[in-house]
């Protein structure tokens, strides 16, 4: 029996993964987005073909995807980033959620037989738009950094924040929707106490814990720690009667300024993506087709009504806050759909009997169809905008702290010295290093440094490699440097690479990989040491500088020859006998620059 259950579970897992692999790329290719692909896959293998019947069990597991998503959202909420977007986030975003929620709640009360508690969940659940879907549409159209893309992101960011208190309110609404003796005030007090406990633990325990694990150098231990932080904080909130997602969100915010946030984000991201996709599949599997067919008229009326109300609210708010007609229109047309967090609210409300499962399925269907129509609404917004001579200038909504001149990988002695020149020149530098002690030490001096393994694509993404003007690879191990160079060349071929090389052979291999610049770690310091020694022996500063310049030039010529003819070539360019210095007395005629190459050619001619 146990073996049969295991086989059935395994076959269902393979079926779900197979459906995801087929549907997500197909829907993305059609321009409908992977979210709808996952939903469609769930509908097909669930209520249509009935290949997987236990949607509730799948949904329970896949809700961890939402937990991980909230954690990553928390990680990205730096105070500086929030401050740069404060007007749009806490102005337009707050009013959009409130006004849209009130409007849709009122419509639900007037047009349905639901009570005020159920109508409030319906109204505010539908007031939230799809962060994943809207941002994907903007990215595909290349409009993420346009003014309407910036405002859309700010509104979505507040909606992501709003899900936390909305989820917290669900247990308080449940006693009014169901006949129960539970005391809402006591439950609320327990929730506040759990939040305070989590904040204190996050402030005083998480960073020391991560530093201890980071010092071990065990990658699997760091991964386990990341999962423990997310799931542990989620479990604490669950014990307090709140959403697991709230605990993960608070933990993320506590670590937003931590030096370990990029490593944590890279560790969690694969789990988030997979489980969130599974969550959408489970939502599709949970749809009740009988309800959809019986309520088709309600759906036909509700979907356009939802999209019109949300678009009007966003458009009016953008105009009130000073945006022109075109920006307001296109922002409104990006955000008319329901969102994935609405699914979370509806599922939670159904689980607490605020309304029945049929109502939840109906609301999920309305949300899904509104998402499917979003590409059409965006295209309509482009057609309805007015011709304007004013150019819609691109802006970087990520904030100055997210756009850097240099992403530096490795912060040992070489990187520390190089960073001084960059910072003295007024350049923005983000540094990642895999030594917890080094990160902690450098952080005390104000460096923007994070703990992370630069050989991992996920860490490079989290550290902002796509927004960096160039990457400086200052790692001290040759094979590590080569790994990073190969990774960046394969995944980010347009990125400029400035690389610290280990020795001459390494320099030649880096040039073969066509990096923009390489420098042997001891070459320039050796030349400077030699010049200072010459001056100590009586050679003038000007002469020593000329000699060093000549050695540097010959070394470069030799490298070019060796790149084509092999390491043994160019031996005649190495100085093996002393260069006779000029007399220390002032010459009767002007001196000339020492040209060692000319001297060698004369020797050859004489020979």
Coordinates of C-alpha atoms in Angstrom, one line a residue:
X1 CA 0.0 0.0 0.0
X2 CA 2.7 2.4 1.0
X3 CA 4.6 1.5 -2.2
X4 CA 1.5 2.1 -4.3
X5 CA 1.0 5.5 -2.7
X6 CA 4.6 6.4 -3.3
X7 CA 4.4 5.4 -6.9
X8 CA 1.2 7.4 -7.4
X9 CA 2.8 10.4 -5.7
X10 CA 5.8 10.1 -7.9
X11 CA 3.8 9.8 -11.1
X12 CA 1.7 12.9 -10.2
X13 CA 4.9 14.9 -9.5
X14 CA 6.3 13.9 -12.9
X15 CA 3.0 14.8 -14.5
X16 CA 2.8 18.2 -12.9
X17 CA 6.4 19.0 -13.8
X18 CA 5.8 17.8 -17.4
X19 CA 2.8 20.1 -17.7
X20 CA 4.8 23.0 -16.4
X21 CA 7.6 22.4 -18.8
X22 CA 5.2 22.3 -21.8
X23 CA 2.8 25.0 -20.8
X24 CA 5.1 27.8 -19.4
X25 CA 7.4 28.1 -22.5
X26 CA 4.4 27.8 -24.9
X27 CA 2.4 30.6 -23.2
X28 CA 5.5 32.8 -23.0
X29 CA 6.1 32.2 -26.7
X30 CA 2.5 33.3 -27.4
X31 CA 3.0 36.5 -25.3
X32 CA 0.5 35.5 -22.6
X33 CA 3.1 35.0 -19.8
X34 CA 4.2 32.0 -17.8
X35 CA 1.7 32.6 -15.0
X36 CA -1.2 31.9 -17.4
X37 CA 0.7 28.9 -18.7
X38 CA 0.9 27.4 -15.2
X39 CA -2.8 28.1 -14.6
X40 CA -3.8 26.5 -17.9
X41 CA -1.6 23.5 -17.2
X42 CA -3.4 23.1 -13.8
X43 CA -6.8 23.3 -15.5
X44 CA -5.9 20.7 -18.1
X45 CA -4.4 18.1 -15.8
X46 CA -6.9 18.8 -13.0
X47 CA -10.6 19.5 -13.7
X48 CA -10.5 18.8 -17.5
X49 CA -8.6 15.5 -17.7
X50 CA -8.7 14.6 -14.0
X51 CA -5.1 13.2 -14.1
X52 CA -4.4 14.8 -10.7
X53 CA -7.2 15.0 -8.3
X54 CA -5.7 16.0 -5.0
X55 CA -5.4 19.7 -5.7
X56 CA -5.6 20.7 -2.0
X57 CA -2.5 18.8 -1.0
X58 CA -0.5 20.2 -3.9
X59 CA -1.8 23.7 -3.0
X60 CA -0.6 23.3 0.6
X61 CA 2.9 22.5 -0.5
X62 CA 3.0 25.1 -3.2
X63 CA 2.0 27.9 -0.9
X64 CA 5.7 27.9 0.1
X65 CA 6.3 29.6 -3.2
X66 CA 4.3 32.6 -2.0
X67 CA 6.3 32.5 1.3
X68 CA 9.6 32.6 -0.6
X69 CA 8.2 35.4 -2.9
X70 CA 7.4 37.5 0.1
X71 CA 10.8 36.9 1.6
X72 CA 12.5 38.1 -1.6
X73 CA 10.3 41.1 -1.7
X74 CA 11.3 41.9 1.8
X75 CA 15.0 41.6 0.9
X76 CA 14.6 44.2 -1.9
X77 CA 12.9 46.8 0.3
X78 CA 15.9 48.9 1.4
X79 CA 15.0 52.1 3.1
X80 CA 16.8 54.1 0.5
X81 CA 14.9 52.5 -2.3
X82 CA 11.6 53.1 -0.6
X83 CA 12.5 56.7 0.0
X84 CA 13.3 57.4 -3.7
X85 CA 9.8 56.0 -4.6
X86 CA 8.0 57.3 -1.6
X87 CA 5.6 59.6 -3.4
X88 CA 4.4 57.0 -5.9
X89 CA 4.4 54.1 -3.5
X90 CA 2.7 55.7 -0.5
X91 CA 0.7 58.2 -2.5
X92 CA -0.7 56.6 -5.6
X93 CA -0.1 53.0 -4.4
X94 CA -1.9 53.5 -1.0
X95 CA -4.8 55.4 -2.5
X96 CA -5.2 52.9 -5.3
X97 CA -5.5 49.9 -3.0
X98 CA -7.9 51.8 -0.6
X99 CA -10.1 53.4 -3.2
X100 CA -10.3 50.4 -5.5
X101 CA -10.9 48.1 -2.6
X102 CA -13.7 50.3 -1.3
X103 CA -15.3 50.6 -4.8
X104 CA -15.2 46.9 -5.4
X105 CA -16.4 46.1 -1.9
X106 CA -19.4 48.4 -2.5
X107 CA -20.2 46.7 -5.8
X108 CA -19.9 43.3 -4.1
X109 CA -22.4 44.3 -1.4
X110 CA -24.8 45.8 -4.0
X111 CA -24.6 43.1 -6.6
X112 CA -24.2 39.9 -4.5
X113 CA -25.8 38.4 -1.3
X114 CA -22.4 38.3 0.5
X115 CA -22.0 40.0 3.9
X116 CA -19.7 42.9 4.6
X117 CA -16.8 40.6 5.6
X118 CA -16.9 38.5 2.5
X119 CA -17.4 41.6 0.3
X120 CA -14.4 43.2 1.8
X121 CA -12.2 40.2 1.0
X122 CA -13.6 40.2 -2.5
X123 CA -13.1 43.9 -3.0
X124 CA -9.6 44.2 -1.6
X125 CA -8.5 40.9 -3.1
X126 CA -9.5 42.1 -6.6
X127 CA -7.9 45.5 -6.0
X128 CA -4.4 43.9 -6.1
X129 CA -2.8 43.5 -9.5
X130 CA -0.4 40.8 -10.7
X131 CA 3.2 41.8 -9.9
X132 CA 4.6 38.9 -11.9
X133 CA 2.3 39.4 -14.8
X134 CA 2.5 43.2 -15.1
X135 CA 6.2 43.3 -14.8
X136 CA 6.6 40.6 -17.4
X137 CA 4.5 42.5 -19.9
X138 CA 6.6 45.7 -19.3
X139 CA 9.8 43.7 -19.7
X140 CA 8.7 42.1 -22.9
X141 CA 7.8 45.5 -24.3
X142 CA 11.0 47.2 -23.1
X143 CA 9.1 49.6 -20.9
X144 CA 10.3 48.8 -17.4
X145 CA 12.3 52.1 -17.2
X146 CA 9.7 54.3 -18.9
X147 CA 7.7 56.7 -16.7
X148 CA 4.6 54.6 -16.8
X149 CA 6.7 51.5 -16.1
X150 CA 8.1 53.3 -13.1
X151 CA 4.7 54.3 -11.7
X152 CA 3.4 50.8 -12.3
X153 CA 6.2 49.3 -10.4
X154 CA 5.7 51.7 -7.5
X155 CA 2.0 50.8 -7.3
X156 CA 2.8 47.1 -7.5
X157 CA 5.3 47.5 -4.7
X158 CA 2.7 49.0 -2.4
X159 CA 0.3 46.2 -3.3
X160 CA 3.0 43.7 -2.4
X161 CA 3.3 45.5 1.0
X162 CA -0.5 45.6 1.4
X163 CA -0.9 41.8 1.2
X164 CA 0.8 41.6 4.6
X165 CA -1.8 43.5 6.6
X166 CA -4.6 42.1 4.4
X167 CA -3.6 38.6 5.3
X168 CA -3.4 39.6 8.9
X169 CA -6.9 40.9 8.8
X170 CA -8.4 37.6 7.4
X171 CA -8.5 35.9 10.9
X172 CA -10.2 38.9 12.4
X173 CA -12.9 38.8 9.7
X174 CA -13.5 35.0 10.1
X175 CA -15.4 35.2 13.4
X176 CA -17.9 37.6 11.8
X177 CA -18.4 35.3 8.8
X178 CA -18.7 32.1 10.8
X179 CA -20.3 31.4 14.2
X180 CA -17.3 30.9 16.5
X181 CA -16.3 31.9 20.0
X182 CA -12.8 32.9 19.1
X183 CA -11.8 36.3 20.5
X184 CA -10.4 38.6 17.7
X185 CA -8.6 40.9 20.1
X186 CA -6.7 38.0 21.8
X187 CA -5.7 36.7 18.4
X188 CA -4.6 40.1 17.3
X189 CA -2.5 40.5 20.5
X190 CA -0.8 37.1 19.8
X191 CA 0.0 38.2 16.3
X192 CA 1.6 41.5 17.4
X193 CA 3.7 39.7 20.0
X194 CA 4.9 37.2 17.4
X195 CA 5.8 40.0 15.1
X196 CA 7.8 41.8 17.8
X197 CA 9.6 38.6 18.7
X198 CA 10.5 38.0 15.0
X199 CA 11.8 41.6 14.6
X200 CA 14.0 41.3 17.7
X201 CA 15.3 37.9 16.7
X202 CA 16.0 39.2 13.2
X203 CA 17.9 42.2 14.4
X204 CA 20.1 40.5 16.9
X205 CA 20.4 36.8 15.9
X206 CA 20.1 36.4 12.1
X207 CA 23.3 38.3 11.0
X208 CA 25.5 36.6 13.6
X209 CA 24.1 33.2 12.6
X210 CA 24.8 33.9 9.0
X211 CA 28.3 35.1 9.7
X212 CA 29.1 31.9 11.7
X213 CA 27.8 29.7 8.9
X214 CA 29.5 31.8 6.2
X215 CA 32.9 31.4 8.0
X216 CA 32.6 27.6 7.6
X217 CA 32.7 27.9 3.8
X218 CA 30.1 25.1 3.5
X219 CA 27.7 26.1 0.7
X220 CA 25.2 23.5 1.6
X221 CA 25.1 24.8 5.2
X222 CA 24.5 28.3 3.9
X223 CA 21.6 27.0 1.8
X224 CA 20.2 25.1 4.7
X225 CA 20.5 28.3 6.8
X226 CA 18.6 30.3 4.2
X227 CA 15.8 27.8 4.2
X228 CA 15.7 27.7 8.0
X229 CA 15.4 31.5 8.2
X230 CA 12.5 31.6 5.8
X231 CA 10.6 28.6 7.0
X232 CA 11.4 29.2 10.7
X233 CA 10.0 32.8 10.5
X234 CA 7.0 31.5 8.5
X235 CA 6.3 28.8 11.1
X236 CA 6.4 31.3 13.9
X237 CA 3.7 33.4 12.3
X238 CA 1.6 30.3 11.6
X239 CA 1.8 29.4 15.3
X240 CA 0.5 33.0 16.1
X241 CA -2.5 32.4 13.7
X242 CA -1.1 34.6 11.0
X243 CA 0.1 34.0 7.4
X244 CA 3.4 32.2 6.9
X245 CA 4.1 34.7 4.1
X246 CA 4.0 37.6 6.7
X247 CA 6.8 35.9 8.7
X248 CA 8.9 35.5 5.6
X249 CA 8.3 39.1 4.6
X250 CA 9.4 40.4 8.0
X251 CA 12.5 38.2 7.9
X252 CA 13.4 39.6 4.5
X253 CA 13.0 43.2 5.6
X254 CA 15.2 42.5 8.6
X255 CA 18.0 41.3 6.2
X256 CA 17.5 43.9 3.5
X257 CA 20.6 45.8 4.6
X258 CA 22.5 42.7 5.5
X259 CA 25.8 41.8 3.7
X260 CA 24.3 38.4 3.1
X261 CA 21.2 39.4 1.3
X262 CA 22.5 38.7 -2.3
X263 CA 23.6 35.2 -1.2
X264 CA 20.2 34.5 0.5
X265 CA 18.3 35.8 -2.6
X266 CA 20.4 33.5 -4.9
X267 CA 19.8 30.5 -2.6
X268 CA 16.0 31.1 -2.3
X269 CA 15.3 32.1 -5.9
X270 CA 15.2 28.6 -7.5
X271 CA 12.8 27.4 -4.8
X272 CA 10.7 30.5 -5.2
X273 CA 10.4 30.1 -8.9
X274 CA 9.6 26.4 -8.9
X275 CA 7.1 26.5 -6.0
X276 CA 5.4 29.6 -7.2
X277 CA 4.9 27.9 -10.6
X278 CA 3.5 24.9 -8.7
X279 CA 1.2 27.3 -6.8
X280 CA -0.3 28.6 -10.0
X281 CA -0.8 25.0 -11.3
X282 CA -2.5 24.1 -8.0
X283 CA -4.8 27.1 -8.4
X284 CA -5.7 25.9 -11.9
X285 CA -6.3 22.4 -10.6
X286 CA -8.7 23.7 -7.9
X287 CA -11.0 25.5 -10.4
X288 CA -14.5 24.1 -10.3
X289 CA -15.6 23.9 -13.9
X290 CA -19.2 23.3 -12.9
X291 CA -19.3 26.7 -11.1
X292 CA -17.7 28.4 -14.2
X293 CA -20.3 27.0 -16.6
X294 CA -23.2 27.8 -14.3
X295 CA -21.9 31.3 -13.5
X296 CA -20.7 32.3 -17.1
X297 CA -23.0 35.3 -17.2
X298 CA -21.5 36.6 -13.9
X299 CA -18.0 36.2 -15.2
X300 CA -18.8 38.0 -18.5
X301 CA -20.1 41.0 -16.5
X302 CA -17.5 40.9 -13.7
X303 CA -14.3 40.8 -15.7
X304 CA -14.8 44.0 -17.8
X305 CA -16.3 45.7 -14.7
X306 CA -13.3 44.9 -12.7
X307 CA -10.9 46.1 -15.3
X308 CA -12.8 49.3 -15.9
X309 CA -13.0 50.2 -12.2
X310 CA -9.3 49.6 -11.6
X311 CA -8.2 51.4 -14.7
X312 CA -10.3 54.5 -13.9
X313 CA -9.0 54.7 -10.3
X314 CA -5.3 54.4 -11.4
X315 CA -5.8 56.9 -14.2
X316 CA -7.4 59.5 -12.0
X317 CA -4.9 59.1 -9.3
X318 CA -1.9 59.5 -11.7
X319 CA -3.5 62.7 -13.1
X320 CA -4.0 64.0 -9.5
X321 CA -0.4 63.3 -8.7
X322 CA 0.9 65.3 -11.7
X323 CA 1.4 62.7 -14.5
X324 CA 0.4 63.7 -18.0
X325 CA -2.3 62.0 -20.0
X326 CA -0.2 59.5 -21.8
X327 CA 1.7 58.3 -18.7
X328 CA -1.5 58.1 -16.7
X329 CA -3.3 56.1 -19.4
X330 CA -0.6 53.6 -20.0
X331 CA -0.1 53.0 -16.3
X332 CA -3.8 52.4 -15.9
X333 CA -3.8 50.0 -18.8
X334 CA -0.9 47.9 -17.3
X335 CA -2.7 47.3 -14.0
X336 CA -6.4 46.4 -14.6
X337 CA -6.0 42.7 -13.9
X338 CA -6.4 40.8 -10.6
X339 CA -3.3 39.4 -9.1
X340 CA -1.7 36.3 -7.7
X341 CA -2.0 37.6 -4.2
X342 CA -5.7 37.7 -4.7
X343 CA -5.5 33.9 -5.1
X344 CA -3.9 33.8 -1.7
X345 CA -6.5 35.9 -0.1
X346 CA -9.4 34.0 -1.7
X347 CA -7.9 30.7 -0.7
X348 CA -7.3 31.8 2.9
X349 CA -10.8 33.3 3.1
X350 CA -12.4 30.1 1.8
X351 CA -10.3 28.0 4.3
X352 CA -11.7 30.1 7.1
X353 CA -15.3 29.9 5.8
X354 CA -15.6 33.6 5.1
X355 CA -17.2 32.4 1.9
X356 CA -17.5 29.0 0.2
X357 CA -15.1 27.3 -2.2
X358 CA -17.4 27.9 -5.2
X359 CA -17.1 31.6 -4.6
X360 CA -13.3 31.3 -4.4
X361 CA -13.3 29.4 -7.7
X362 CA -15.5 32.0 -9.3
X363 CA -13.2 34.8 -8.1
X364 CA -10.1 32.9 -9.3
X365 CA -11.7 32.5 -12.7
X366 CA -12.5 36.3 -12.9
X367 CA -8.9 37.1 -11.9
X368 CA -7.4 34.6 -14.4
X369 CA -9.5 36.0 -17.3
X370 CA -8.5 39.6 -16.4
X371 CA -4.9 38.6 -16.5
X372 CA -5.4 36.9 -19.9
X373 CA -6.9 40.2 -21.3
X374 CA -4.0 42.4 -20.0
X375 CA -1.9 42.3 -23.2
X376 CA -5.0 43.5 -25.0
X377 CA -5.5 46.4 -22.6
X378 CA -1.8 47.4 -22.8
X379 CA -2.0 47.4 -26.6
X380 CA -5.2 49.5 -26.4
X381 CA -3.4 52.0 -24.1
X382 CA -0.7 52.4 -26.8
X383 CA -3.4 53.2 -29.4
X384 CA -5.4 55.6 -27.2
X385 CA -2.4 57.7 -26.1
X386 CA -2.1 61.2 -27.7
X387 CA 0.7 62.2 -30.0
X388 CA 3.2 64.3 -28.1
X389 CA 6.4 66.0 -29.0
X390 CA 7.7 65.5 -25.5
X391 CA 10.0 62.5 -25.3
X392 CA 9.1 60.0 -22.5
X393 CA 12.6 60.0 -20.9
X394 CA 13.8 56.8 -19.4
X395 CA 14.3 56.7 -15.7
X396 CA 15.8 54.1 -13.4
X397 CA 13.2 53.2 -10.8
X398 CA 15.6 51.0 -9.0
X399 CA 17.2 54.0 -7.4
X400 CA 20.8 55.1 -7.3
X401 CA 21.8 52.5 -4.9
X402 CA 20.9 49.7 -7.4
X403 CA 22.8 51.1 -10.4
X404 CA 26.6 50.9 -10.1
X405 CA 29.6 51.7 -12.2
X406 CA 31.5 48.7 -11.1
X407 CA 30.6 45.3 -9.7
X408 CA 33.7 44.0 -8.0
X409 CA 34.1 40.3 -7.3
X410 CA 36.7 39.5 -4.7
X411 CA 38.0 41.9 -2.0
X412 CA 41.3 40.6 -0.9
X413 CA 44.4 42.9 -1.0
X414 CA 44.3 43.5 -4.8
X415 CA 40.6 44.4 -4.8
X416 CA 40.9 46.6 -1.7
X417 CA 43.6 48.7 -3.4
X418 CA 41.8 48.9 -6.7
X419 CA 38.6 50.0 -5.0
X420 CA 40.4 53.0 -3.4
X421 CA 41.1 54.4 -6.9
X422 CA 37.5 53.8 -8.0
X423 CA 35.9 55.3 -4.9
X424 CA 38.3 58.3 -4.9
X425 CA 37.2 58.9 -8.5
X426 CA 33.6 59.2 -7.3
X427 CA 32.4 55.9 -8.8
X428 CA 29.7 53.6 -7.4
X429 CA 31.2 50.2 -6.5
X430 CA 29.3 47.1 -5.3
X431 CA 31.5 44.4 -3.9
X432 CA 30.8 40.7 -3.3
X433 CA 33.2 38.3 -1.5
X434 CA 32.8 34.8 -0.1
X435 CA 34.7 35.5 3.2
X436 CA 32.3 36.3 6.0
X437 CA 35.1 37.8 8.1
X438 CA 36.3 40.0 5.2
X439 CA 32.8 41.2 4.6
X440 CA 32.2 42.0 8.2
X441 CA 35.5 43.9 8.5
X442 CA 35.1 45.9 5.3
X443 CA 31.5 46.7 6.2
X444 CA 32.6 48.5 9.3
X445 CA 34.5 51.0 7.1
X446 CA 31.5 51.8 5.0
X447 CA 32.1 49.7 1.9
X448 CA 29.0 48.5 0.0
X449 CA 30.1 44.8 0.3
X450 CA 27.9 41.7 0.4
X451 CA 28.6 38.1 1.2
X452 CA 28.2 35.9 -1.9
X453 CA 29.9 33.3 -4.2
X454 CA 30.8 35.1 -7.5
X455 CA 30.9 31.8 -9.4
X456 CA 27.1 31.5 -9.2
X457 CA 24.9 33.2 -11.7
X458 CA 22.1 33.7 -9.1
X459 CA 24.5 35.7 -6.9
X460 CA 25.7 37.8 -9.8
X461 CA 22.0 38.5 -10.8
X462 CA 21.1 39.5 -7.2
X463 CA 24.2 41.7 -7.0
X464 CA 23.0 43.7 -10.1
X465 CA 25.4 42.5 -12.8
X466 CA 22.9 43.6 -15.5
X467 CA 23.0 47.2 -14.1
X468 CA 26.8 47.5 -13.7
X469 CA 28.8 49.3 -16.3
X470 CA 31.6 46.8 -16.0
X471 CA 32.7 43.9 -13.8
X472 CA 36.1 43.9 -12.0
X473 CA 37.2 40.3 -11.2
X474 CA 39.7 40.5 -8.4
X475 CA 39.7 37.0 -7.1
X476 CA 43.1 35.6 -6.2
X477 CA 42.7 31.9 -7.3
X478 CA 43.3 31.3 -11.0
X479 CA 40.6 28.6 -11.4
X480 CA 38.0 30.7 -9.6
X481 CA 38.8 33.7 -11.9
X482 CA 38.5 31.5 -15.0
X483 CA 35.2 30.1 -13.8
X484 CA 33.7 33.6 -13.3
X485 CA 35.1 34.8 -16.6
X486 CA 33.6 31.8 -18.5
X487 CA 30.2 32.3 -16.7
X488 CA 29.9 36.0 -17.5
X489 CA 31.1 35.5 -21.1
X490 CA 28.4 32.9 -21.6
X491 CA 25.5 34.6 -19.7
X492 CA 26.4 38.3 -20.2
X493 CA 28.4 38.5 -23.4
X494 CA 28.0 42.3 -23.6
X495 CA 29.5 42.9 -20.1
X496 CA 32.9 44.5 -19.9
X497 CA 35.5 42.5 -17.9
X498 CA 38.5 43.9 -16.1
X499 CA 40.4 40.9 -14.6
X500 CA 43.2 40.3 -12.2
X501 CA 45.4 37.6 -13.6
X502 CA 47.6 35.2 -11.7
X503 CA 50.7 35.1 -13.9
X504 CA 51.9 35.5 -17.5
X505 CA 50.3 32.2 -18.6
X506 CA 47.0 33.2 -17.1
X507 CA 47.2 36.6 -18.8
X508 CA 47.6 34.9 -22.1
X509 CA 44.6 32.7 -21.5
X510 CA 42.4 35.6 -20.4
X511 CA 43.4 37.5 -23.6
X512 CA 42.3 34.4 -25.6
X513 CA 38.9 34.8 -23.9
X514 CA 38.8 38.4 -25.1
X515 CA 38.4 40.1 -21.8
X516 CA 38.6 43.9 -22.1
X517 CA 41.6 44.3 -19.7
X518 CA 43.8 42.0 -17.6
X519 CA 46.7 42.8 -15.2
X520 CA 49.1 40.4 -13.5
X521 CA 48.7 40.9 -9.8
X522 CA 52.4 41.6 -9.1
X523 CA 53.5 43.3 -12.4
X524 CA 52.8 47.0 -11.7
X525 CA 53.9 46.7 -8.0
X526 CA 57.2 45.0 -9.2
X527 CA 57.8 47.8 -11.7
X528 CA 57.2 50.4 -9.0
X529 CA 59.5 48.6 -6.6
X530 CA 62.2 48.5 -9.3
X531 CA 61.9 52.2 -10.1
X532 CA 62.2 53.1 -6.5
X533 CA 65.3 50.9 -6.2
X534 CA 66.9 52.6 -9.2
X535 CA 66.3 56.0 -7.7
X536 CA 67.9 54.8 -4.5
X537 CA 71.0 53.8 -6.5
X538 CA 71.3 57.3 -8.0
X539 CA 69.2 57.2 -11.2
X540 CA 67.0 60.2 -11.6
X541 CA 63.3 60.0 -11.2
X542 CA 62.7 60.9 -14.8
X543 CA 65.2 58.2 -16.0
X544 CA 63.7 55.6 -13.8
X545 CA 60.2 56.4 -15.1
X546 CA 61.4 56.1 -18.7
X547 CA 63.1 52.8 -18.0
X548 CA 60.0 51.4 -16.4
X549 CA 57.8 52.6 -19.3
X550 CA 60.2 50.9 -21.7
X551 CA 60.0 47.6 -19.7
X552 CA 56.2 47.9 -19.7
X553 CA 56.1 48.5 -23.5
X554 CA 58.4 45.6 -24.2
X555 CA 56.4 43.3 -21.9
X556 CA 53.2 44.2 -23.8
X557 CA 54.9 43.5 -27.2
X558 CA 56.1 40.2 -25.9
X559 CA 52.6 39.2 -24.7
X560 CA 51.2 39.9 -28.1
X561 CA 53.9 37.8 -29.8
X562 CA 53.4 34.9 -27.2
X563 CA 49.6 35.0 -27.9
X564 CA 50.3 34.0 -31.5
X565 CA 53.6 32.1 -31.3
X566 CA 53.6 30.5 -27.9
X567 CA 55.1 31.1 -24.4
X568 CA 58.7 30.6 -25.6
X569 CA 58.5 33.4 -28.1
X570 CA 59.8 37.0 -27.5
X571 CA 62.8 36.0 -25.3
X572 CA 64.9 38.7 -26.9
X573 CA 62.7 41.3 -25.2
X574 CA 63.8 40.3 -21.7
X575 CA 66.5 42.4 -20.1
X576 CA 69.3 40.1 -19.0
X577 CA 72.1 42.7 -18.7
X578 CA 72.1 46.0 -16.7
X579 CA 71.0 49.1 -18.5
X580 CA 73.9 51.6 -18.1
X581 CA 72.5 54.8 -16.5
X582 CA 73.4 58.3 -17.7
X583 CA 76.1 60.4 -15.9
X584 CA 74.8 62.1 -12.7
X585 CA 76.4 65.4 -13.9
X586 CA 74.2 67.6 -16.1
X587 CA 74.8 66.7 -19.7
X588 CA 75.9 69.4 -22.2
X589 CA 73.0 68.6 -24.5
X590 CA 69.4 67.6 -24.0
X591 CA 68.9 64.0 -23.0
X592 CA 66.7 61.6 -25.0
X593 CA 64.3 58.9 -24.0
X594 CA 65.9 55.6 -23.4
X595 CA 64.9 53.3 -26.3
X596 CA 65.9 49.8 -25.3
X597 CA 64.3 48.3 -28.4
X598 CA 66.5 50.6 -30.6
X599 CA 69.6 49.5 -28.6
X600 CA 68.7 45.8 -29.2
X601 CA 68.3 46.5 -32.9
X602 CA 71.7 48.2 -33.1
X603 CA 73.3 45.2 -31.3
X604 CA 71.7 42.9 -33.8
X605 CA 73.0 45.0 -36.6
X606 CA 76.5 45.1 -35.2
X607 CA 76.4 41.4 -34.7

